[in-house]
Short mmCIF file of N, CA and C in Angstrom, two decimals:
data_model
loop_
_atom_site.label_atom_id
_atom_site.label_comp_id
_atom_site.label_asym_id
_atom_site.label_seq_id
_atom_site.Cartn_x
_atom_site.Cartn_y
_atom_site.Cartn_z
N UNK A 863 -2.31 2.51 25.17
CA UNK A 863 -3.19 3.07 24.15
C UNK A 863 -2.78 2.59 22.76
N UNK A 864 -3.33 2.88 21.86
CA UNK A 864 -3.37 1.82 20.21
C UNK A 864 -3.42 3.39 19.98
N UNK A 865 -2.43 3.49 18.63
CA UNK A 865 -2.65 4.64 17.91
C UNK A 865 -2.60 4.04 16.24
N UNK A 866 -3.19 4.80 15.50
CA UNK A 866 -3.20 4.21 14.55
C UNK A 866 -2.58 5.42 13.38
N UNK A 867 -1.97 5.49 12.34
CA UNK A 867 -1.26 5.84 11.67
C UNK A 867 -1.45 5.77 9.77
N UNK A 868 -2.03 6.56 9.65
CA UNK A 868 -2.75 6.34 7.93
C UNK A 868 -1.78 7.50 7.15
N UNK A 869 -1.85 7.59 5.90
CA UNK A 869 -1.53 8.46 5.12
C UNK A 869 -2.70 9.01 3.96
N UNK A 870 -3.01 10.15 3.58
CA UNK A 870 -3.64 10.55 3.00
C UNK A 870 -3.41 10.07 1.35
N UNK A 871 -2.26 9.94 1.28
CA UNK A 871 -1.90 9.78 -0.29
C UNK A 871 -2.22 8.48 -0.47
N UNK A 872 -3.16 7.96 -1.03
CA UNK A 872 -3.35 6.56 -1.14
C UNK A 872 -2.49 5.54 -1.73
N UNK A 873 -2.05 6.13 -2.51
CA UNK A 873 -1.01 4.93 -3.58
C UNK A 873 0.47 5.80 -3.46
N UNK A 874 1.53 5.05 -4.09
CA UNK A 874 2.81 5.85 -4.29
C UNK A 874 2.71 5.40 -5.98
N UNK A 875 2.85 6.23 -6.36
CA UNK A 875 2.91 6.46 -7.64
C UNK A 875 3.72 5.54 -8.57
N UNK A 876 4.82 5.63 -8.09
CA UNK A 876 6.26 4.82 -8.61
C UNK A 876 6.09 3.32 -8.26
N UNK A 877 4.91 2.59 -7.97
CA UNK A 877 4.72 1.45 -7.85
C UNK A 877 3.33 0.97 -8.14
N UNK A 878 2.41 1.78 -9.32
CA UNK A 878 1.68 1.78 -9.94
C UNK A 878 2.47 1.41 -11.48
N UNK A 879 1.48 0.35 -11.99
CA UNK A 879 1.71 0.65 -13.48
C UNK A 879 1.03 1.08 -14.13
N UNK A 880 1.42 1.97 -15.83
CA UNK A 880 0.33 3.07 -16.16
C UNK A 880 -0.93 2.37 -16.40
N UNK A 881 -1.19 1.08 -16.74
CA UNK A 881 -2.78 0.74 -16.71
C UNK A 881 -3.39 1.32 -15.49
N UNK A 882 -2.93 0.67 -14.58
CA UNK A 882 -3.34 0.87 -12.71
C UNK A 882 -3.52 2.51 -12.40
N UNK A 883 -2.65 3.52 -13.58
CA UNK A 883 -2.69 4.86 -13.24
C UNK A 883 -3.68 5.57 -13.86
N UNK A 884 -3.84 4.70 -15.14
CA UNK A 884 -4.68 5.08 -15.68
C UNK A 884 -6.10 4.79 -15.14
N UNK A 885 -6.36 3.49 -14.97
CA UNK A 885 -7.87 2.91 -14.22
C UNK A 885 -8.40 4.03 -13.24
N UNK A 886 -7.06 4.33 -12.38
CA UNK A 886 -7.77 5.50 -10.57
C UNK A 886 -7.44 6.95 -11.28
N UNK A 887 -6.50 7.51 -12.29
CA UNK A 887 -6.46 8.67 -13.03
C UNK A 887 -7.66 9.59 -11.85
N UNK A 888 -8.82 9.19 -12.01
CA UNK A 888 -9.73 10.38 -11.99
C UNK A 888 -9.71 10.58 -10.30
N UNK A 889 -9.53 9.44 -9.43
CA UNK A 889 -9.52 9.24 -8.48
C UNK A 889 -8.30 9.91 -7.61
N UNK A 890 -6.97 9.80 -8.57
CA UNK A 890 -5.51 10.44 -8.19
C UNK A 890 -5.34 11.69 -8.32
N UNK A 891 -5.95 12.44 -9.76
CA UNK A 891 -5.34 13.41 -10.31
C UNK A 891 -6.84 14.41 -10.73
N UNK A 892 -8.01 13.95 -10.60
CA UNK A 892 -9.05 14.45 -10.42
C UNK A 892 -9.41 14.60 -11.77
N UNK A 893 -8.54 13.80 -12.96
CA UNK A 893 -9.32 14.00 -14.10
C UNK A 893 -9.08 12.66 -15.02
N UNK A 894 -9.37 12.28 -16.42
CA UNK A 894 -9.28 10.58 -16.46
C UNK A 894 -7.98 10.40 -17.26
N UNK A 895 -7.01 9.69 -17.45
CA UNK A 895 -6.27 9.18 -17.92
C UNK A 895 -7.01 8.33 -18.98
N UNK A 896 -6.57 8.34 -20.79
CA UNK A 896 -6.37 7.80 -21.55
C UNK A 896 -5.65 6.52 -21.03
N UNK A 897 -6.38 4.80 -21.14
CA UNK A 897 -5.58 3.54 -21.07
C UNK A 897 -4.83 3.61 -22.29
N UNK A 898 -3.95 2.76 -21.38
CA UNK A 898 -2.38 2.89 -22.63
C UNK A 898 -2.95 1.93 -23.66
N UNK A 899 -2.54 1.62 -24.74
CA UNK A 899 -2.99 0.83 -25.79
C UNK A 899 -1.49 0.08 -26.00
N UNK A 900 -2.04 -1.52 -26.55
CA UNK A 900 -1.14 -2.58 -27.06
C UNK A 900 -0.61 -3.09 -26.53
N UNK A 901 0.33 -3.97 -26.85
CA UNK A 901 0.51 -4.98 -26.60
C UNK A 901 2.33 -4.82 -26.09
N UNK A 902 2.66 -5.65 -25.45
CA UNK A 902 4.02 -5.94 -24.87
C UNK A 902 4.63 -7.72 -25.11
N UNK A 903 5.90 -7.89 -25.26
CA UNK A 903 5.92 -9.09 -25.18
C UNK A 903 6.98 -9.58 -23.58
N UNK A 904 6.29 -10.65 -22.78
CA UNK A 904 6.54 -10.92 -21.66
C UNK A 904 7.12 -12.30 -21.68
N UNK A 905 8.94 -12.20 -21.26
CA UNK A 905 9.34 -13.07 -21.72
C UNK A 905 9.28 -14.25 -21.01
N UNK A 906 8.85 -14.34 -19.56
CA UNK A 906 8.73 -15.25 -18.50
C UNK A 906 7.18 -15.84 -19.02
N UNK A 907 6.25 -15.08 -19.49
CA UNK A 907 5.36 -16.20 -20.37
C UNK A 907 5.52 -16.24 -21.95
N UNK A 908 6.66 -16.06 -21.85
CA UNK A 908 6.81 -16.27 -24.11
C UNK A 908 5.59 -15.84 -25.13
N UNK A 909 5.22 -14.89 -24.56
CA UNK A 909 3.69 -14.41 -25.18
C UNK A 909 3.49 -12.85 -25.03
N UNK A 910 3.06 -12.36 -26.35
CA UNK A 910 2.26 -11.09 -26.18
C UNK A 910 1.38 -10.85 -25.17
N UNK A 911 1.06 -9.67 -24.48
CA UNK A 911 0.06 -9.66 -23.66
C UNK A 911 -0.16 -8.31 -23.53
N UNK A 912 -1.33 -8.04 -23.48
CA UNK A 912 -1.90 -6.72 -23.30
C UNK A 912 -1.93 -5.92 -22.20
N UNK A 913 -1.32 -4.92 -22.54
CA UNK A 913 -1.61 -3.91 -21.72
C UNK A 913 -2.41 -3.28 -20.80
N UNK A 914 -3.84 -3.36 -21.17
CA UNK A 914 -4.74 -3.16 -20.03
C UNK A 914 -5.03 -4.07 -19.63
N UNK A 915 -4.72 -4.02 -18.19
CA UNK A 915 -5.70 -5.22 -17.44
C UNK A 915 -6.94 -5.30 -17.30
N UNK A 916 -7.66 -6.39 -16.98
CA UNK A 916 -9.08 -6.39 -16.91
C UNK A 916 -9.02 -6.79 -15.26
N UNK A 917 -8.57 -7.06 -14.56
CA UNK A 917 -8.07 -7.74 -13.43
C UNK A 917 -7.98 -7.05 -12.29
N UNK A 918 -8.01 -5.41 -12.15
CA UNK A 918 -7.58 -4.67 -11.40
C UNK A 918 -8.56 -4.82 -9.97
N UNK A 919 -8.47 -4.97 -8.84
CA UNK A 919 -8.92 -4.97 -7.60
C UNK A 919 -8.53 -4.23 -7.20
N UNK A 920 -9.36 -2.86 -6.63
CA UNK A 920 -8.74 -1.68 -5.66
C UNK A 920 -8.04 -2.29 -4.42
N UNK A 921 -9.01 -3.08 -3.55
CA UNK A 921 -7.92 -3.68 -2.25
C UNK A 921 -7.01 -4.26 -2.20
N UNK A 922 -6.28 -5.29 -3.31
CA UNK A 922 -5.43 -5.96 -3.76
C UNK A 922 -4.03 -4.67 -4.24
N UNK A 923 -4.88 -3.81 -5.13
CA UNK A 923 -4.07 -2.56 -5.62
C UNK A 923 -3.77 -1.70 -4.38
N UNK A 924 -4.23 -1.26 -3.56
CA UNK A 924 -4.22 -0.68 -2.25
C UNK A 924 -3.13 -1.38 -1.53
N UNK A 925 -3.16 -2.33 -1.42
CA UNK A 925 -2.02 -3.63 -0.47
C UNK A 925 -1.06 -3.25 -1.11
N UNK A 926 -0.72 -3.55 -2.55
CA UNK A 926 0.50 -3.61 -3.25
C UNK A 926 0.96 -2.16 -3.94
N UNK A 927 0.25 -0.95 -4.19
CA UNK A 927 0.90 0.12 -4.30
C UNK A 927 0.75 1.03 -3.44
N UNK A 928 0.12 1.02 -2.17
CA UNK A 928 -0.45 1.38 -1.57
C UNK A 928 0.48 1.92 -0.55
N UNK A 929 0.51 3.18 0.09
CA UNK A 929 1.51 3.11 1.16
C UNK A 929 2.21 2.31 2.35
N UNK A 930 3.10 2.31 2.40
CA UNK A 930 3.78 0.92 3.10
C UNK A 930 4.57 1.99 4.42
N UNK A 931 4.16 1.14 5.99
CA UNK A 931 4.86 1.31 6.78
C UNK A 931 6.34 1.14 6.72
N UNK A 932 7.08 1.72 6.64
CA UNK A 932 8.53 1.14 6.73
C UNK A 932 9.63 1.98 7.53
N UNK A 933 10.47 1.15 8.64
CA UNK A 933 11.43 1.58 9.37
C UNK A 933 12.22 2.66 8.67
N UNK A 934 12.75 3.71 9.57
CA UNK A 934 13.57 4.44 8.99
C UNK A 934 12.97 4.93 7.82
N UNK A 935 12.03 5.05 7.15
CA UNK A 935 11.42 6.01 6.43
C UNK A 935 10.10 6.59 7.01
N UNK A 936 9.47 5.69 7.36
CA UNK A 936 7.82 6.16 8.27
C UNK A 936 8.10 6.88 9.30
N UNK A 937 9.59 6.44 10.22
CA UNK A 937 9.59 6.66 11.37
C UNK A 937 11.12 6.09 11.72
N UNK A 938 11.51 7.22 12.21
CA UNK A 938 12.86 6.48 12.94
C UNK A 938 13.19 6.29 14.62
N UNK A 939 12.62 6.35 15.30
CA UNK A 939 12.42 6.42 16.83
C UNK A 939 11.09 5.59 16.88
N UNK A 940 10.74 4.73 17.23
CA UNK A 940 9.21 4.38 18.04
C UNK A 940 10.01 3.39 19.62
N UNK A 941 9.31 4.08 20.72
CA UNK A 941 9.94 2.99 21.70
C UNK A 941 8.30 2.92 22.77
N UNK A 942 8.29 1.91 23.20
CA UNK A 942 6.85 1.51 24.25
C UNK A 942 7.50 1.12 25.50
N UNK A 943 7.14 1.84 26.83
CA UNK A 943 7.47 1.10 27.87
C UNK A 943 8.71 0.89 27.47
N UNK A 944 9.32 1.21 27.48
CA UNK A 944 11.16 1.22 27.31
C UNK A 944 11.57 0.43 26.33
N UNK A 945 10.81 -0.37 25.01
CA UNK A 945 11.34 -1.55 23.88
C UNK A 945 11.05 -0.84 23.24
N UNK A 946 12.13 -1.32 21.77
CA UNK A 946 12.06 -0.37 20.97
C UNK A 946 11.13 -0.96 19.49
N UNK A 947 10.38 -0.48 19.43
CA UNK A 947 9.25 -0.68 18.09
C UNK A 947 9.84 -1.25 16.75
N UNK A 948 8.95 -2.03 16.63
CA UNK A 948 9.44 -2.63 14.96
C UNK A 948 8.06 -2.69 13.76
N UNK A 949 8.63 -2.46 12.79
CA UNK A 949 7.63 -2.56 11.97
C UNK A 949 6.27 -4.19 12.27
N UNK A 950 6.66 -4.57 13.04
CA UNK A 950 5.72 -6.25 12.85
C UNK A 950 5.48 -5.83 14.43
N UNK A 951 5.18 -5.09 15.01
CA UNK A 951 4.35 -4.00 16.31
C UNK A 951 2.92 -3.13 15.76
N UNK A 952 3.34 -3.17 14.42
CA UNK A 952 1.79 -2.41 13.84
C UNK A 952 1.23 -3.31 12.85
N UNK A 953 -0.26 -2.85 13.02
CA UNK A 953 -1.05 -4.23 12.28
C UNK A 953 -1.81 -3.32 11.37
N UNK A 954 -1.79 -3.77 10.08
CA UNK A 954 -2.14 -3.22 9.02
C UNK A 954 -4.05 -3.81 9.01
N UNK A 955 -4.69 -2.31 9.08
CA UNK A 955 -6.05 -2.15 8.18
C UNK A 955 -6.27 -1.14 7.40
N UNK A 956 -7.51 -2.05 6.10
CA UNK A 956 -7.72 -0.87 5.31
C UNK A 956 -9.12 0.09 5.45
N UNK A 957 -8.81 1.28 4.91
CA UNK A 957 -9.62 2.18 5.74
C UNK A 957 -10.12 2.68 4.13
N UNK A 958 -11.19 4.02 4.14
CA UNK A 958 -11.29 4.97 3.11
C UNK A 958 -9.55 5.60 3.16
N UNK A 959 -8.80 5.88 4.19
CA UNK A 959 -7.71 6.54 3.90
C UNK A 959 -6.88 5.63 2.96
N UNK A 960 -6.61 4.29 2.82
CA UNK A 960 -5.87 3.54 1.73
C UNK A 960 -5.45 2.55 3.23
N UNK A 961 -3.94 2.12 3.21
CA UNK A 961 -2.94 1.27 4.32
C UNK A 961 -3.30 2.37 5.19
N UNK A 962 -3.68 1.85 6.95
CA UNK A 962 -3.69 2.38 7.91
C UNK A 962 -2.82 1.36 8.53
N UNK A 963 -2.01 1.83 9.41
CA UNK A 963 -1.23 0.73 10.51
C UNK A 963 -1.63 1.07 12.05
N UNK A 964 -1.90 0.48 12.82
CA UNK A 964 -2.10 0.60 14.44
C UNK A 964 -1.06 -0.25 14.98
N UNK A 965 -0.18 0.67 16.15
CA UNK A 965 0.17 0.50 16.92
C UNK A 965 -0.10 -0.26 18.24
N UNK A 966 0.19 -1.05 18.66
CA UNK A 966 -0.59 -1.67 20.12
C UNK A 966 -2.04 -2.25 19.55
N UNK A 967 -2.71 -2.56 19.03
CA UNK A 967 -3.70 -3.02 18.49
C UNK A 967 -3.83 -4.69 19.26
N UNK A 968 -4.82 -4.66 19.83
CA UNK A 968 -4.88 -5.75 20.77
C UNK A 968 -5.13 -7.09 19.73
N UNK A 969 -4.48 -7.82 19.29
CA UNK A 969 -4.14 -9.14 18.65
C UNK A 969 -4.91 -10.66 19.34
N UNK A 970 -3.73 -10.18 20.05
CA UNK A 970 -4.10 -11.44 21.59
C UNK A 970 -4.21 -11.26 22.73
N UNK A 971 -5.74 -11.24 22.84
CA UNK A 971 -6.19 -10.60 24.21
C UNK A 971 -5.29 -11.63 25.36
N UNK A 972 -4.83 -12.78 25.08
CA UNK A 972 -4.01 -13.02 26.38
C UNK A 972 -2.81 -12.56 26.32
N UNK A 973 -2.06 -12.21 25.42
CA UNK A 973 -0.94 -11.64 25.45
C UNK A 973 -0.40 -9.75 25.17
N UNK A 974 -1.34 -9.25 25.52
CA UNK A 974 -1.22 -7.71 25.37
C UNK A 974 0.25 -7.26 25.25
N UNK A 975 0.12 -6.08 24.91
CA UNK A 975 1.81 -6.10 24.81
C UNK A 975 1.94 -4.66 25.98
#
């Protein structure tokens, strides 16, 4: 059987930046966040650069702050048929819930697991 495994909390907070917190604000916290204003200087491009992004992609943002399967924090026991589970055993889709991971998720129909 394939089970699949989502979290309700869509993002983790602590891997948002405040533009990004600010943009979903209404979406996170049910009311809007003020965008931060000005400018920063970024020394890997030797240039001022602004603070709000214009750039933001929810699915891209979803992938990267988005809840993350991970050993020993998601889960510390998973075993199938007597082997013992690894994070690269679940295959990441995105859902309305944010990162969903499935378990057993048929990949390669010639190679089932």
């Amino acid at each position: 059987p394939a089970v699949t495994v989502c979290n309700f909390n869509r993002f983790e907070e602590n891997r948002l930046e405040a533009d990004t917190q600010a943009y979903l604000s209404a979406l996170l916290y049910g009311y809007s966040l003020p965008p931060p204003q000005g400018v920063y200087y970024d020394p890997e491009l030797n240039q001022l650069v602004s603070v709000v992004r214009t750039d933001l992609d929810p699915v891209n943002t979803t992938l990267e702050a988005g809840w993350q399967l991970v050993k020993d924090w998601n889960f510390y026991v998973c075993e199938f048929k007597g082997q013992e589970c690894t994070v690269a055993d679940f295959k990441h889709i995105f859902t309305t819930y944010g990162n969903c991971y499935t378990f057993n998720a048929v990949i390669d129909p010639e190679n089932p697991r």
